[in-house]
Coordinates of C-alpha atoms in Angstrom, one line a residue:
X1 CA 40.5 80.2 34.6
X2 CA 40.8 76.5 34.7
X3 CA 38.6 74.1 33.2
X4 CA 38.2 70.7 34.6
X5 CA 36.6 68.0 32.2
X6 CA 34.0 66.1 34.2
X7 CA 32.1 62.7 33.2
X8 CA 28.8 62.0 33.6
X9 CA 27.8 58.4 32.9
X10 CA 23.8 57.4 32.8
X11 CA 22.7 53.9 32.5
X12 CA 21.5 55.2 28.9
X13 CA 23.9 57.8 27.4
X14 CA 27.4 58.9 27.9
X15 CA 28.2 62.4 28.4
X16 CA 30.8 65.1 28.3
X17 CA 30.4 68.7 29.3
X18 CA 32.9 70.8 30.1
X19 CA 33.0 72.7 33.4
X20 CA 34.8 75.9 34.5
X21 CA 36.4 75.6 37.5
X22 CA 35.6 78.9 39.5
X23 CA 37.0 79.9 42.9
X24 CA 33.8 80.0 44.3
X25 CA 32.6 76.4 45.3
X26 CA 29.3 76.6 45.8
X27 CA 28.5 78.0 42.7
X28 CA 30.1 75.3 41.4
X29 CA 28.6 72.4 43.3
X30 CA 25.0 73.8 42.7
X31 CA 25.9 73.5 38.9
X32 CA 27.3 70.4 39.0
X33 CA 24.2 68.9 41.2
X34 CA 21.8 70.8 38.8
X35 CA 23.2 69.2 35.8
X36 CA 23.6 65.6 37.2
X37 CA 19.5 65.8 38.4
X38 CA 19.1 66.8 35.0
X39 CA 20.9 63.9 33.2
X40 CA 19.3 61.7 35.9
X41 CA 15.4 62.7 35.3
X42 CA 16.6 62.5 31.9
X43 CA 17.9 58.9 32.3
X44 CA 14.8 58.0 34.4
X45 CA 12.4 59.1 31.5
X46 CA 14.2 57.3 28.9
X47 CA 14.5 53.9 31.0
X48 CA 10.3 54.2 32.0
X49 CA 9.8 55.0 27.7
X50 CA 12.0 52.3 26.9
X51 CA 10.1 49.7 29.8
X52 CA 6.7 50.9 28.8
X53 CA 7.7 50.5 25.1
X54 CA 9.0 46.9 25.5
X55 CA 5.9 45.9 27.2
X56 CA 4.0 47.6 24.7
X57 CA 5.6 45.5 22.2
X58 CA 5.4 42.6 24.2
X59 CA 1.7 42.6 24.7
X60 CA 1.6 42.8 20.8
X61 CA 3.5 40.2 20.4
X62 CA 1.7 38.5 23.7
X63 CA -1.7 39.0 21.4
X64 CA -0.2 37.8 18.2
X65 CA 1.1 34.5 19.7
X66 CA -2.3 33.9 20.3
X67 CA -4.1 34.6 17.8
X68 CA -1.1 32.6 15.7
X69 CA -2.1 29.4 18.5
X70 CA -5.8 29.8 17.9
X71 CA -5.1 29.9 14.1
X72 CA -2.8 26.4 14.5
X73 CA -5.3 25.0 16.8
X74 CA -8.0 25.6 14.4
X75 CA -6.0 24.3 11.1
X76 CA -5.0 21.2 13.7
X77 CA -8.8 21.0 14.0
X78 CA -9.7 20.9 11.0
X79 CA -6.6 18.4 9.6
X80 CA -7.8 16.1 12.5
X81 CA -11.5 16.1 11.5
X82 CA -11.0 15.2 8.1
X83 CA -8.3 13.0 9.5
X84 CA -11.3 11.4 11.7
X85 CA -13.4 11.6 8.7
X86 CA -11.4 9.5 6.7
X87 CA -10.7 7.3 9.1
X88 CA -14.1 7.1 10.1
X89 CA -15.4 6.3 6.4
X90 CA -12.1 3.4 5.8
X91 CA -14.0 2.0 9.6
X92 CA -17.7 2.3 8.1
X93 CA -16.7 0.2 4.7
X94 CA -15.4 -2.3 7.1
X95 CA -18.3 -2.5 9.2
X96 CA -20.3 -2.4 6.4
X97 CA -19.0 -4.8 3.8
X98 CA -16.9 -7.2 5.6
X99 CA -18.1 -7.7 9.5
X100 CA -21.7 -9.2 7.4
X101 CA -20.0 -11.6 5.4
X102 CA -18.0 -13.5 8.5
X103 CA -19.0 -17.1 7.9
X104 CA -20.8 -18.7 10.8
X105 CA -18.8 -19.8 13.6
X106 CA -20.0 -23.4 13.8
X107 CA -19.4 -24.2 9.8
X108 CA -15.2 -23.8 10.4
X109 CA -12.7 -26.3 12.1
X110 CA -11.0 -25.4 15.3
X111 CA -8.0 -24.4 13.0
X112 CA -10.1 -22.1 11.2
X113 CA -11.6 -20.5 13.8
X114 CA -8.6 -20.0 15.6
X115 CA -7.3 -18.0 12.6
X116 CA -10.7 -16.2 12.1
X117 CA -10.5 -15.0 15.9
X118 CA -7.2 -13.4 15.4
X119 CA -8.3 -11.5 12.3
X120 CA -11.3 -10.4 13.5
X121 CA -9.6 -9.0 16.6
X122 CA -7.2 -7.5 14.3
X123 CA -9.9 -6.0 11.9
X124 CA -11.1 -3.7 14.8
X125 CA -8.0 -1.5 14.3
X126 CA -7.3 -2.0 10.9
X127 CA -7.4 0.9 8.1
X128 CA -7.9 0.2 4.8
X129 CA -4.5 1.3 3.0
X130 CA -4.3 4.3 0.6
X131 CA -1.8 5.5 -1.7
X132 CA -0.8 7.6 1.9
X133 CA 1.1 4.3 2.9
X134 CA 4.5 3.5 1.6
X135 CA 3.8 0.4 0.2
X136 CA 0.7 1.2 -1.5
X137 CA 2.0 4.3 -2.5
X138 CA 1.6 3.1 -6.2
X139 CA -1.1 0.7 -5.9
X140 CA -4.9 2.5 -6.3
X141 CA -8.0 0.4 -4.1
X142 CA -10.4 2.9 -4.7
X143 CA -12.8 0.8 -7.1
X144 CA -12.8 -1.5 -3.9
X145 CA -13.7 0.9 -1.1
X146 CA -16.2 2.5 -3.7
X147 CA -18.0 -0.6 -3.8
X148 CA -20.5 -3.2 -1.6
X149 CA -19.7 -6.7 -0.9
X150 CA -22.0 -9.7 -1.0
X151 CA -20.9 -12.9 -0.2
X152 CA -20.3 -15.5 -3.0
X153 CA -21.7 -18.8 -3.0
X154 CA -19.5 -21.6 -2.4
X155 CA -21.9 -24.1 -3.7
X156 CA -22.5 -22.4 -6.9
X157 CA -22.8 -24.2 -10.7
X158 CA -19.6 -24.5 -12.5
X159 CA -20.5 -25.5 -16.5
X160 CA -18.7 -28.5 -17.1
X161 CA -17.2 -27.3 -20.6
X162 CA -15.5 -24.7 -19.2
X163 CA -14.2 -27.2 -16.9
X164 CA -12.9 -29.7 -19.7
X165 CA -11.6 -26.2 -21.8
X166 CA -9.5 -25.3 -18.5
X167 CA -7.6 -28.8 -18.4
X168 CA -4.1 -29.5 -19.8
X169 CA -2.6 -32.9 -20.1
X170 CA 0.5 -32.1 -18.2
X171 CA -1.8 -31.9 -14.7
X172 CA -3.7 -34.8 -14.9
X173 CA -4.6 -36.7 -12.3
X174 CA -3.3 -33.3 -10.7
X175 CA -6.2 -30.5 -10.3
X176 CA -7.6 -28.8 -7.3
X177 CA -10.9 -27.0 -7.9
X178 CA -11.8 -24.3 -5.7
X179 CA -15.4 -22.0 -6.8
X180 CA -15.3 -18.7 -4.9
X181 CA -12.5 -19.8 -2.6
X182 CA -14.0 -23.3 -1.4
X183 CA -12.2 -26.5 -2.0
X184 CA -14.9 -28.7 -4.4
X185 CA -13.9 -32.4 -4.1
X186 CA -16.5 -33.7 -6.8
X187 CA -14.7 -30.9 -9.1
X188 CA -11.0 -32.1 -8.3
X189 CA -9.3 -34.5 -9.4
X190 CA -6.0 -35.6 -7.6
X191 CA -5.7 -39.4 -8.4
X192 CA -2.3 -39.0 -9.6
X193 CA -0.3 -37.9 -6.2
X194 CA 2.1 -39.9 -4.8
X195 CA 1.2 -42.3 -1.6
X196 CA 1.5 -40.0 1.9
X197 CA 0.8 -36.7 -0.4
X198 CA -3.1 -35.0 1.0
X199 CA -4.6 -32.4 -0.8
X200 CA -7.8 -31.2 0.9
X201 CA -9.7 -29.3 3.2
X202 CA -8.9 -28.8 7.1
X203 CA -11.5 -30.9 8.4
X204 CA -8.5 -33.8 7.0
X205 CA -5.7 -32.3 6.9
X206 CA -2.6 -33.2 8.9
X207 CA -1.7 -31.9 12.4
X208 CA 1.8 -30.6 11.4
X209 CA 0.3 -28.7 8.3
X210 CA -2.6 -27.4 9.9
X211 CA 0.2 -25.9 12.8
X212 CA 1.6 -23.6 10.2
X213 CA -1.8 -22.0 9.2
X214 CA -1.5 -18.5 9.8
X215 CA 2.0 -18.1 11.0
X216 CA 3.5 -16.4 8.3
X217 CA 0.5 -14.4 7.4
X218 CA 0.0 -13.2 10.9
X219 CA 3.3 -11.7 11.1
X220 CA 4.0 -9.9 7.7
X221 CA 0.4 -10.6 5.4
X222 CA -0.4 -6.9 5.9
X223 CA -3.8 -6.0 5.7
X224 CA -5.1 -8.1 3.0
X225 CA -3.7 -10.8 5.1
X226 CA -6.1 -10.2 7.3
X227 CA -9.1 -9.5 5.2
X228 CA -8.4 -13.0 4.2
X229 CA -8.0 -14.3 8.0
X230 CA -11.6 -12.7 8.2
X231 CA -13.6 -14.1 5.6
X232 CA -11.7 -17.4 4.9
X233 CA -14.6 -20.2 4.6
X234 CA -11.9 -23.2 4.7
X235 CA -8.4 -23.8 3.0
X236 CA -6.6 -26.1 0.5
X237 CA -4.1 -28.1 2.1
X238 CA -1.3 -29.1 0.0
X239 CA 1.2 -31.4 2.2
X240 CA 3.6 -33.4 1.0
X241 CA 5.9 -36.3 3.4
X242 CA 9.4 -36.5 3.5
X243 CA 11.4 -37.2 0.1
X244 CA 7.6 -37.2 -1.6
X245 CA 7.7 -36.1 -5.2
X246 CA 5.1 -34.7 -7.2
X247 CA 6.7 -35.3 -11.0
X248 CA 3.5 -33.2 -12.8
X249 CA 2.4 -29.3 -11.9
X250 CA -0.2 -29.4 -9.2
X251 CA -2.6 -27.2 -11.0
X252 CA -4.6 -25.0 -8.6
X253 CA -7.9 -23.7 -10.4
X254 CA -9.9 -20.8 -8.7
X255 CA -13.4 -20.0 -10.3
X256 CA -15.3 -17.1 -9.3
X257 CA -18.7 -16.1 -10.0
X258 CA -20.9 -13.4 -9.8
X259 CA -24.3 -13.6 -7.4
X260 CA -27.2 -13.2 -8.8
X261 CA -27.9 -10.0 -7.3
X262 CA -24.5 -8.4 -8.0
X263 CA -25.1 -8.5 -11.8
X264 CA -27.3 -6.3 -12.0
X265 CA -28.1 -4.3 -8.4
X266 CA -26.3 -1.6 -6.7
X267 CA -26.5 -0.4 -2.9
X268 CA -30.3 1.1 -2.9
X269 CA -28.9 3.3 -0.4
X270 CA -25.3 4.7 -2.3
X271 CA -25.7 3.5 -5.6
X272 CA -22.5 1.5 -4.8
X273 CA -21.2 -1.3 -7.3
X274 CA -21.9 -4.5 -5.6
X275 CA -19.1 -7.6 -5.7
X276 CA -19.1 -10.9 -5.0
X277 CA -16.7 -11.4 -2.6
X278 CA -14.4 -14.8 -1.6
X279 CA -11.5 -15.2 0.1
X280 CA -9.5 -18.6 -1.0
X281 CA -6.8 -19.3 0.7
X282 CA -3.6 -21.9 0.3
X283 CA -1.3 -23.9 2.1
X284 CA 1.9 -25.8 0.8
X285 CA 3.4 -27.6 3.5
X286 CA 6.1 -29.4 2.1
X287 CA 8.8 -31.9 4.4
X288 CA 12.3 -32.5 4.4
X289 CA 13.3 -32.9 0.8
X290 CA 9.8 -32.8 -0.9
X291 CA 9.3 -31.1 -3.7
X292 CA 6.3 -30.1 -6.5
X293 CA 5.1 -27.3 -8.8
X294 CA 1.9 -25.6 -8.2
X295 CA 0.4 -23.7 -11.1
X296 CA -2.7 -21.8 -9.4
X297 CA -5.3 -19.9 -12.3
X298 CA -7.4 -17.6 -11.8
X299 CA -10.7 -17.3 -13.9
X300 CA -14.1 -16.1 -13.7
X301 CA -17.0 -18.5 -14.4
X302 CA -18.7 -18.3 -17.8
X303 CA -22.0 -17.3 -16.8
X304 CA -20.3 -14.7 -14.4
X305 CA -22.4 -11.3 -15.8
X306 CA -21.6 -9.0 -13.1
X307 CA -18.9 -8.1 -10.8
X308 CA -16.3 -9.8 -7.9
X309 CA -13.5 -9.7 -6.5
X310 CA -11.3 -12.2 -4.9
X311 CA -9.0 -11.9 -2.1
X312 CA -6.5 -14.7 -1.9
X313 CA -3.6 -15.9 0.4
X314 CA -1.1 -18.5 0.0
X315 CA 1.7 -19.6 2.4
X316 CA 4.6 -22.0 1.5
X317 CA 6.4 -23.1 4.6
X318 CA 9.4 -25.5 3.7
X319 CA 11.5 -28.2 5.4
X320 CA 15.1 -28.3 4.7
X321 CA 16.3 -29.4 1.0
X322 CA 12.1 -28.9 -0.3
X323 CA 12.2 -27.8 -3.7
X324 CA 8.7 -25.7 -4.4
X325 CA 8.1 -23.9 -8.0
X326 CA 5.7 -21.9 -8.4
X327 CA 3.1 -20.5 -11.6
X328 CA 0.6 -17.8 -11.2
X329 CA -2.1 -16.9 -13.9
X330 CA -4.6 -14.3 -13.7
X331 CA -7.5 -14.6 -16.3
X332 CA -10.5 -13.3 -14.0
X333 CA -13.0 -11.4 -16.9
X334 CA -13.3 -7.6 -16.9
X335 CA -16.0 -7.5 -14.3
X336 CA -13.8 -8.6 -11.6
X337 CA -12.0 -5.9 -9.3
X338 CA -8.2 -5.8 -10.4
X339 CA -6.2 -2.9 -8.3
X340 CA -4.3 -0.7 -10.8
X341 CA -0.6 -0.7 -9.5
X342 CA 2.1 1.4 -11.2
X343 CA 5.4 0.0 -11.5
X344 CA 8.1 1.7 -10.2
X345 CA 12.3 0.5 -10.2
X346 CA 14.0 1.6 -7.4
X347 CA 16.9 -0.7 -7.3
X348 CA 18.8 -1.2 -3.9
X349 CA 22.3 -2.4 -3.4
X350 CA 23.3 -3.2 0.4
X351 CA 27.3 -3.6 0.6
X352 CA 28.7 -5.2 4.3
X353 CA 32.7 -5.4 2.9
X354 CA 33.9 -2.1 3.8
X355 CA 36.7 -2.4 1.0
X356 CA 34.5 -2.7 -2.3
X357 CA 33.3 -0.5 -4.5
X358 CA 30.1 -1.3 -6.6
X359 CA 27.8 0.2 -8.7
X360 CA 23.9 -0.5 -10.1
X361 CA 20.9 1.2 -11.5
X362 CA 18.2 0.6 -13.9
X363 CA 16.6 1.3 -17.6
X364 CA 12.9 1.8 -18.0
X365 CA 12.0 3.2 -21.7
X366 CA 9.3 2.8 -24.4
X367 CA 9.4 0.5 -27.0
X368 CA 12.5 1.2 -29.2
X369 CA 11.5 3.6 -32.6
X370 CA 14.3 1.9 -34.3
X371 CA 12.1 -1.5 -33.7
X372 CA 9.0 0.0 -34.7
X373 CA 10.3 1.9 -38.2
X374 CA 11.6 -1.8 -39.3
X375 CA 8.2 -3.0 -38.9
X376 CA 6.5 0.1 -40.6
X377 CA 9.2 0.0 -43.4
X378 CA 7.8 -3.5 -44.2
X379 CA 4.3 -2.4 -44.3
X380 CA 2.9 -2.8 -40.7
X381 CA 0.6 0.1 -39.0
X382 CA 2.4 1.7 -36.4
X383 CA -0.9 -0.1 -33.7
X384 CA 0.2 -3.8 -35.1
X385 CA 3.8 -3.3 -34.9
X386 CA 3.5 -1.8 -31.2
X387 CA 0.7 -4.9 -30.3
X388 CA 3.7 -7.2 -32.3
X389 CA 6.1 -5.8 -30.0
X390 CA 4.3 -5.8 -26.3
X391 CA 3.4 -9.5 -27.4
X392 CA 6.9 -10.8 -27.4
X393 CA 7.4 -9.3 -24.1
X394 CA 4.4 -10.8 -22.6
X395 CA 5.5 -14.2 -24.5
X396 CA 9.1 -14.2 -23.4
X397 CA 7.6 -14.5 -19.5
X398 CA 4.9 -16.8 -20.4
X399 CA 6.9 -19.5 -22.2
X400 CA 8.7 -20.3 -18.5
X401 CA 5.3 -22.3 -17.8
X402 CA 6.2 -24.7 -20.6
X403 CA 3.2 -26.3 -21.0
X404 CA 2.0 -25.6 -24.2
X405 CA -2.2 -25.6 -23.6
X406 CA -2.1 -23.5 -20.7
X407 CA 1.1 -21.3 -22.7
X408 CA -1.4 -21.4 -25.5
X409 CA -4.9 -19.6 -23.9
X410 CA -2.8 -17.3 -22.2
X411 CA -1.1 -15.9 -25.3
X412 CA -5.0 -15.3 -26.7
X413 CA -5.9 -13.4 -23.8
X414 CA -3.5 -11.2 -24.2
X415 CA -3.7 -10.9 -28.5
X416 CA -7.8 -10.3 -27.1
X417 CA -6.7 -7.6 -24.7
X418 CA -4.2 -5.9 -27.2
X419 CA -7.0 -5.7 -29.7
X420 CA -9.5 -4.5 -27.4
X421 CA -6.8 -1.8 -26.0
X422 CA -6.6 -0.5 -30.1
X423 CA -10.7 -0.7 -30.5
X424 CA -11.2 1.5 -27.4
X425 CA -8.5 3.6 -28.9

C-alpha cells in the first residue's frame, strides 16, 4: 500500500492529511473531492465569521467614534461659550465704562482727534488683558474690570498748600501741572526754559512735535496704549530746538482727584466700585543734540476721599546726540487703583559669535538672617530690623533723584507704608 502525502491549502488554515493511495481511482477521487468541499465550506464559514465579526466590530467602533465626536463637540461647546462669555463680559466693561467717557469731538485739536479716531477704531476689537496673556501673565487688573468709571474733572480745585508742599527748589521756574490728566497753565510754572523750548498743550504746539503723536504708541503701546488714545482730553508737549538745554529737572506733576460721586456711590445696578478715571498723556520731543531731565509725580489731591485711577502714556522720540533722563514717582493715596504685578527674573542672554562661550543667571532671596540676627543681637524687634532693612533698599534707588526735598517725602512715604504694613500685621 502506498501512501501519498497531499496538501490542502485554505485561504485560512493549512492542512495535512495523509491519503492512501488505492488501486481503485474513483474511490480515491471521491475522497479527495469530499475532503477538499469539506475544507472549502469550512474555509467559507470561517471567512463569512471573520467578515461579519469585523463589521461587527467596526460598527462598534463606528458608534463609539461618535458618540467620542459628540462628546468633543459638546466639551468644544461648552469651552467656546464660556470663551464667548468672557469675551463677551471684557466687551461689555468696555462698552460700559469707557465708550461714555469719550470727550466730545469738537473740544480736541485736529491732532488729537486724529489719534482719538485710531483708538477708537482699535477699541472695537480690543480685549481687556488677563493673567491668560504672556505679558500680563504676572500683572492682576481685576480691581479695574471689577469697577465703574466716571469721568474726572479736568477743571477741578487743586488746594494751593498742597501745591507749595509739592515744590522743590531744584525745578523752579520748571513745573508742569496737570489735574486729572489736563495740562493747567495758571497752575504751571515754566518761566525758567530756555528761549525756542514750548511746554504746553496741542492747540500750540509745534508741527514737527505734534507729527510724532502717536507713532510709537500706535505700534507697540499695547492695550493701555490705546485706552489712553481713547480717552486722552489733550497732551503736554515738551519740545525742545536743536542744541537747547534745560540745566534744572523739568518736573512733571500729575494730581488726581476723586468726583464727587465716586467717594461715596457704587454702580446702583452691580454694586461696582466707582473711579475717577483720566488719561494724561506726554510728549518729549527733543532735536538734534537737546537734552533735559523730566521728573513726572504722581499724587492724589488732598481732598481726594474716594477712588481713581489713572492711565498715563508718555512717548520720548529723539534726534541724534539728545540726551533725555528720566525720574518717575508714584505717590497716588490708597484709594487709587494700583495693578498688583509680581516680579519675576528670567534673565536672557542672546550670543551671535558662534565661537564664545558665556554664562548668566540670577539670585532672588529674602532678606539675609545673618543681617537680621546683628540687628536683634543689638536690641531691635525682628518687625524694625526687617522695616530697617527693606528701607535701605528702597533708599539706595531713591537717592539716584538727588534732589534732596523730593528724595526727602519719598523716603516718608515709604517709613508710613512700612509702619502701616506692621499695624495691619
Amino acid at each position: 500500500l502506498l501512501v501519498s502525502i497531499l496538501t490542502v491549502v485554505s485561504p485560512t488554515r493549512r492542512a495535512t492529511v495523509a491519503v492512501p493511495f488505492v488501486h481503485d481511482l474513483v474511490i480515491a477521487r471521491r475522497f479527495i473531492v469530499r475532503f477538499v468541499c469539506w475544507l472549502s465550506c469550512k474555509s467559507v464559514f470561517t471567512m463569512s465569521h471573520c467578515f461579519s465579526s469585523r463589521r461587527l466590530a467596526a460598527g462598534h467602533q463606528h458608534r463609539a467614534g461618535i458618540a467620542v465626536a459628540k462628546q468633543r463637540a459638546k466639551l468644544s461647546c461648552r469651552s467656546n461659550t464660556a470663551a464667548s462669555a468672557t469675551t463677551t463680559a471684557q466687551d461689555k466693561w468696555l462698552a460700559k465704562n469707557v465708550v461714555p467717557l469719550f470727550p466730545a469731538a469738537d473740544s480736541a485739536s485736529s491732532q488729537i482727534q486724529a489719534l482719538q479716531d485710531s483708538c477708537r477704531s482699535a477699541l472695537t476689537s480690543l480685549r481687556m488683558p488677563s493673567t491668560r496673556n504672556e505679558e500680563y501673565r504676572f500683572t492682576e487688573i481685576t480691581g479695574l474690570l471689577a469697577a465703574s468709571l466716571t469721568p474726572a474733572a479736568a477743571d477741578a480745585a487743586v488746594s494751593a498748600q498742597q501745591l507749595s508742599q509739592l515744590k522743590f527748589p531744584e525745578a523752579a521756574g520748571s513745573r508742569a501741572v496737570l489735574v486729572n490728566g489736563v495740562y493747567r497753565a495758571d497752575l504751571s510754572d515754566v518761566t525758567a526754559l530756555p528761549q525756542g523750548a514750548y511746554v504746553g498743550t496741542a492747540a500750540g504746539g509745534p508741527a514737527g512735535a505734534l507729527a510724532q503723536l502717536g507713532t510709537l504708541s500706535n505700534t507697540s503701546g499695547g492695550p493701555f496704549a490705546v485706552l489712553n488714545g481713547s480717552l486722552v482730553q489733550d497732551v503736554l508737549i515738551v519740545s525742545l530746538p536743536s542744541g537747547a538745554h534745560i540745566h534744572q529737572p523739568m518736573h512733571v506733576l500729575h494730581i488726581s482727584t476723586a468726583s464727587v460721586g465716586a467717594a461715596t456711590a457704587a454702580d446702583s445696578s452691580s454694586k461696582a466700585r466707582v473711579l475717577a478715571a483720566s488719561a494724561p498723556r506726554l510728549l518729549i520731543s527733543l532735536a538734534d543734540g537737546a537734552a533735559c531731565e523730566v521728573v513726572e509725580e504722581y499724587v492724589s489731591a488732598a481732598a481726594a476721599q474716594g477712588s481713581h485711577v489713572s492711565m498715563p502714556l508718555a512717548e520720548v522720540v529723539l534726534g541724534p546726540g539728545a540726551s533725555f533722563k528720566h525720574g518717575y514717582v508714584n505717590r497716588e493715596a490708597q484709594g487709587a487703583i494700583h495693578f498688583k504685578a509680581t516680579v519675576n527674573v528670567k534673565p536672557n542672554l542672546q550670543i551671535v559669535a558662534d565661537d564664545v562661550k558665556c554664562t548668566h543667571g540670577c539670585t532672588v532671596s529674602d532678606l539675609s538672617e545673618e543681617e537680621l540676627f546683628y540687628f536683634r543681637a543689638r536690641g531691635v524687634s525682628y518687625e524694625q530690623a526687617r522695616q530697617a532693612l527693606v528701607y535701605s533698599f528702597g533708599a539706595e534707588v531713591v537717592q539716584d533723584l538727588q534732589y534732596d526735598k523730593l528724595v526727602g517725602r519719598i523716603q516718608q512715604d515709604v517709613v508710613d507704608s512700612l509702619k502701616k504694613t506692621v499695624e495691619d500685621a
